[in-house]
Amino acid sequence: DARRGAGRRRAALAVRRADRARGDRPLRRGGDGARPAVVAAHGFGVRALRPDGAGRRVHEAGGAELRAAAGREPNRAVPSSRALLDVPSKIYKDAGGRRTGRGASAQVPGLPAVPFWDVTATDWARRLEADWEIVRDEFSRVAIKNAARTAREGNNVWVAAADGDSAQKYGQDWRTLVLMDRTTWDPTNCALFPRTAALLADADVPCVEAFFAAMKPRSKINPHTDSCNFILTSHLGLKIPPGCSITVGDETKAWTPGGVLLFDTSIYHDAVNDSDDTRYILMLRVWHPELTSVEVQALQFLFDVLDVPDLISDDPVKVFRAEHELAGLRTRPEARAKLAPSSNSDDAPPAPAVGKVKKKRTAKKGSGFGVPT
């Protein structure tokens, strides 16, 4: 697509200009002498191509220089760029018959692949489990009891997978309602779910995406990979009927109301709802916990450039304006919610009496919809 091509060009240009601006020497890794691209992330619109003329993708983020800048040496082995070219394209099994297939065509080398992570020592996960009823109650009130209003006032409420590849993976019975996309809060939907959004921000969840996900009765999600190893997926169970489970690699777990699961979706995984009710979760995409701070900054910079391309403009005025625009995008959810468009809701106060001269009615703002007043 032209849009994807533009994204690739902007990402590659961002890397080159950032190097020149900082006076950095090109990073080298491996015996082939190729400069590694910073990152490729199909699911987030970022893809940098290997600049060797062959057109084959190399997916590396940073290097020894970046990790040294972070103040520590890497605690994981970093393979050469050539070792990253062969990406499994289908599920396979190891000698013991276990499913171990990965499809991380976009990857930071050396990150451990763990099907399910232990979240007992993860502060943000413990906070979500402690306060999960806030999310459940707001979701029940806004998305279920007031479903018609939410569909009318919300932004892309319960949409199915948009492209053919995602539709094949998830099926049409998997629907989402987005709160955050590529680290930017959706102002309209944050106005509808202010308590949930505030909880995620206050808990310091390292979010890249946040959305509610619905899985219809008697449905399944086919085995697939999200093609990215530097972002993990977390689920907070909201409404979980019996007969619902998710399998990652060779491990299967059932969702529980108020329970947090954290797993690596670069490993092939699938899910099933064998009940007669819809399953609802809050789904989060979070940075891999073993990324260094510099690696996160590099990845975030590419997302920033895709959202605000003038960040890498040669015009200092455009750069200044772009930085101001970016600061507005990366604010807390309640600040973003103030940008939500006004709407004529069923709960709006009655209009004032109209005399001979009609006064223009002022629409009630949509913010605070999920909070009882």
CSV table of C-alpha atoms in Angstrom, one decimal, residues 84-233:
chain,number,residue,atom,x,y,z
A,84,LEU,CA,17.2,-13.1,11.9
A,85,LEU,CA,16.4,-13.6,8.3
A,86,ASP,CA,14.8,-17.0,8.6
A,87,VAL,CA,11.4,-16.5,10.2
A,88,PRO,CA,9.1,-19.5,10.8
A,89,SER,CA,5.9,-19.1,8.7
A,90,LYS,CA,3.9,-22.0,10.2
A,91,ILE,CA,3.4,-23.9,13.4
A,92,TYR,CA,6.0,-26.5,14.1
A,93,LYS,CA,6.8,-28.9,17.0
A,94,ASP,CA,9.9,-29.7,18.9
A,95,ALA,CA,11.3,-33.2,19.5
A,96,GLY,CA,8.9,-33.6,22.4
A,97,GLY,CA,5.9,-32.8,20.3
A,98,ARG,CA,5.3,-29.4,21.9
A,99,ARG,CA,4.1,-26.4,19.8
A,100,THR,CA,7.0,-24.0,19.8
A,101,GLY,CA,6.5,-22.1,16.6
A,102,ARG,CA,7.2,-18.4,16.6
A,103,GLY,CA,6.5,-15.8,13.9
A,104,ALA,CA,8.4,-12.8,15.1
A,105,SER,CA,9.4,-11.2,11.8
A,106,ALA,CA,9.6,-8.0,13.8
A,107,GLN,CA,12.0,-8.5,16.7
A,108,VAL,CA,14.5,-7.1,19.1
A,109,PRO,CA,17.2,-9.8,19.2
A,110,GLY,CA,17.7,-11.8,22.4
A,111,LEU,CA,14.5,-11.1,24.2
A,112,PRO,CA,13.3,-14.2,26.0
A,113,ALA,CA,10.2,-15.9,24.7
A,114,VAL,CA,8.0,-17.0,27.6
A,115,PRO,CA,4.5,-18.3,26.7
A,116,PHE,CA,3.0,-17.0,30.0
A,117,TRP,CA,4.7,-14.6,32.3
A,118,ASP,CA,4.4,-14.7,36.1
A,119,VAL,CA,2.7,-11.4,37.0
A,120,THR,CA,2.8,-11.8,40.8
A,121,ALA,CA,5.7,-9.4,41.1
A,122,THR,CA,4.5,-7.0,38.4
A,123,ASP,CA,3.2,-3.8,40.1
A,124,TRP,CA,0.9,-2.7,37.4
A,125,ALA,CA,-0.7,-6.1,37.0
A,126,ARG,CA,-1.3,-6.4,40.8
A,127,ARG,CA,-2.9,-2.9,40.7
A,128,LEU,CA,-5.2,-3.9,38.0
A,129,GLU,CA,-6.2,-7.1,39.8
A,130,ALA,CA,-6.8,-5.1,43.0
A,131,ASP,CA,-9.0,-2.5,41.3
A,132,TRP,CA,-10.5,-4.6,38.5
A,133,GLU,CA,-14.1,-4.0,39.7
A,134,ILE,CA,-13.7,-0.4,38.6
A,135,VAL,CA,-13.2,-1.6,35.0
A,136,ARG,CA,-15.9,-4.2,35.2
A,137,ASP,CA,-18.5,-1.9,36.6
A,138,GLU,CA,-17.8,0.9,34.2
A,139,PHE,CA,-17.7,-1.5,31.3
A,140,SER,CA,-21.0,-3.0,32.3
A,141,ARG,CA,-22.7,0.4,32.7
A,142,VAL,CA,-21.3,2.0,29.5
A,143,ALA,CA,-20.8,-0.8,27.0
A,144,ILE,CA,-23.6,-3.3,28.0
A,145,LYS,CA,-26.4,-1.4,29.7
A,146,ASN,CA,-26.0,1.7,27.5
A,147,ALA,CA,-24.9,-0.2,24.4
A,148,ALA,CA,-27.0,1.9,22.0
A,149,ARG,CA,-25.7,5.2,23.3
A,150,THR,CA,-22.1,3.9,23.3
A,151,ALA,CA,-22.4,2.7,19.7
A,152,ARG,CA,-23.8,6.1,18.7
A,153,GLU,CA,-21.3,8.3,20.6
A,154,GLY,CA,-18.2,6.1,20.7
A,155,ASN,CA,-15.4,5.8,18.1
A,156,ASN,CA,-15.3,2.5,16.1
A,157,VAL,CA,-17.3,0.6,18.7
A,158,TRP,CA,-17.0,-3.2,18.4
A,159,VAL,CA,-15.4,-3.2,15.0
A,160,ALA,CA,-14.2,-6.4,13.5
A,161,ALA,CA,-10.7,-7.0,12.1
A,162,ALA,CA,-10.2,-4.5,9.3
A,163,ASP,CA,-7.8,-6.3,6.9
A,164,GLY,CA,-7.9,-9.7,5.4
A,165,ASP,CA,-4.9,-11.1,7.3
A,166,SER,CA,-6.3,-10.1,10.7
A,167,ALA,CA,-9.8,-11.3,9.7
A,168,GLN,CA,-8.3,-14.7,8.9
A,169,LYS,CA,-6.5,-14.8,12.2
A,170,TYR,CA,-9.2,-13.6,14.5
A,171,GLY,CA,-12.4,-14.2,12.6
A,172,GLN,CA,-15.4,-11.9,12.5
A,173,ASP,CA,-16.6,-13.0,15.9
A,174,TRP,CA,-13.8,-11.1,17.6
A,175,ARG,CA,-14.6,-7.4,18.1
A,176,THR,CA,-12.8,-4.5,19.8
A,177,LEU,CA,-13.4,-1.1,21.4
A,178,VAL,CA,-10.2,0.9,21.5
A,179,LEU,CA,-9.0,3.2,24.3
A,180,MET,CA,-5.4,3.6,23.2
A,181,ASP,CA,-3.7,3.0,19.8
A,182,ARG,CA,0.1,3.3,19.4
A,183,THR,CA,0.5,5.0,22.8
A,184,THR,CA,-2.1,7.7,22.0
A,185,TRP,CA,-5.4,7.8,24.0
A,186,ASP,CA,-8.6,7.9,22.0
A,187,PRO,CA,-10.3,11.1,23.2
A,188,THR,CA,-13.8,10.0,22.4
A,189,ASN,CA,-13.6,6.6,24.0
A,190,CYS,CA,-11.6,7.8,27.0
A,191,ALA,CA,-14.5,10.2,27.6
A,192,LEU,CA,-16.8,7.2,27.7
A,193,PHE,CA,-14.6,5.1,30.0
A,194,PRO,CA,-12.7,7.7,32.1
A,195,ARG,CA,-12.2,5.5,35.2
A,196,THR,CA,-10.7,2.7,33.2
A,197,ALA,CA,-8.4,5.0,31.3
A,198,ALA,CA,-7.3,6.8,34.5
A,199,LEU,CA,-6.6,3.4,36.2
A,200,LEU,CA,-4.3,2.3,33.4
A,201,ALA,CA,-2.5,5.7,33.6
A,202,ASP,CA,-2.2,5.7,37.4
A,203,ALA,CA,-1.0,2.1,37.5
A,204,ASP,CA,1.8,3.0,35.1
A,205,VAL,CA,0.9,0.2,32.7
A,206,PRO,CA,3.6,0.3,29.9
A,207,CYS,CA,0.8,0.5,27.3
A,208,VAL,CA,1.2,0.6,23.6
A,209,GLU,CA,-2.4,-0.3,22.9
A,210,ALA,CA,-5.5,-0.7,25.2
A,211,PHE,CA,-8.9,-1.9,24.1
A,212,PHE,CA,-11.9,-4.0,25.2
A,213,ALA,CA,-12.3,-7.2,23.3
A,214,ALA,CA,-15.4,-9.3,22.8
A,215,MET,CA,-15.5,-12.9,21.7
A,216,LYS,CA,-18.9,-14.2,20.7
A,217,PRO,CA,-20.4,-17.5,21.9
A,218,ARG,CA,-19.3,-20.7,20.2
A,219,SER,CA,-16.4,-19.1,18.4
A,220,LYS,CA,-12.7,-19.5,18.1
A,221,ILE,CA,-9.6,-17.6,17.1
A,222,ASN,CA,-7.3,-19.5,14.8
A,223,PRO,CA,-3.7,-20.2,15.6
A,224,HIS,CA,-1.6,-17.2,14.6
A,225,THR,CA,1.3,-15.0,15.6
A,226,ASP,CA,1.3,-11.2,16.1
A,227,SER,CA,4.7,-11.1,14.3
A,228,CYS,CA,6.4,-9.0,17.0
A,229,ASN,CA,8.5,-10.0,20.0
A,230,PHE,CA,9.1,-6.7,21.7
A,231,ILE,CA,5.5,-6.2,22.7
A,232,LEU,CA,3.6,-8.6,24.9
A,233,THR,CA,-0.1,-9.0,25.4
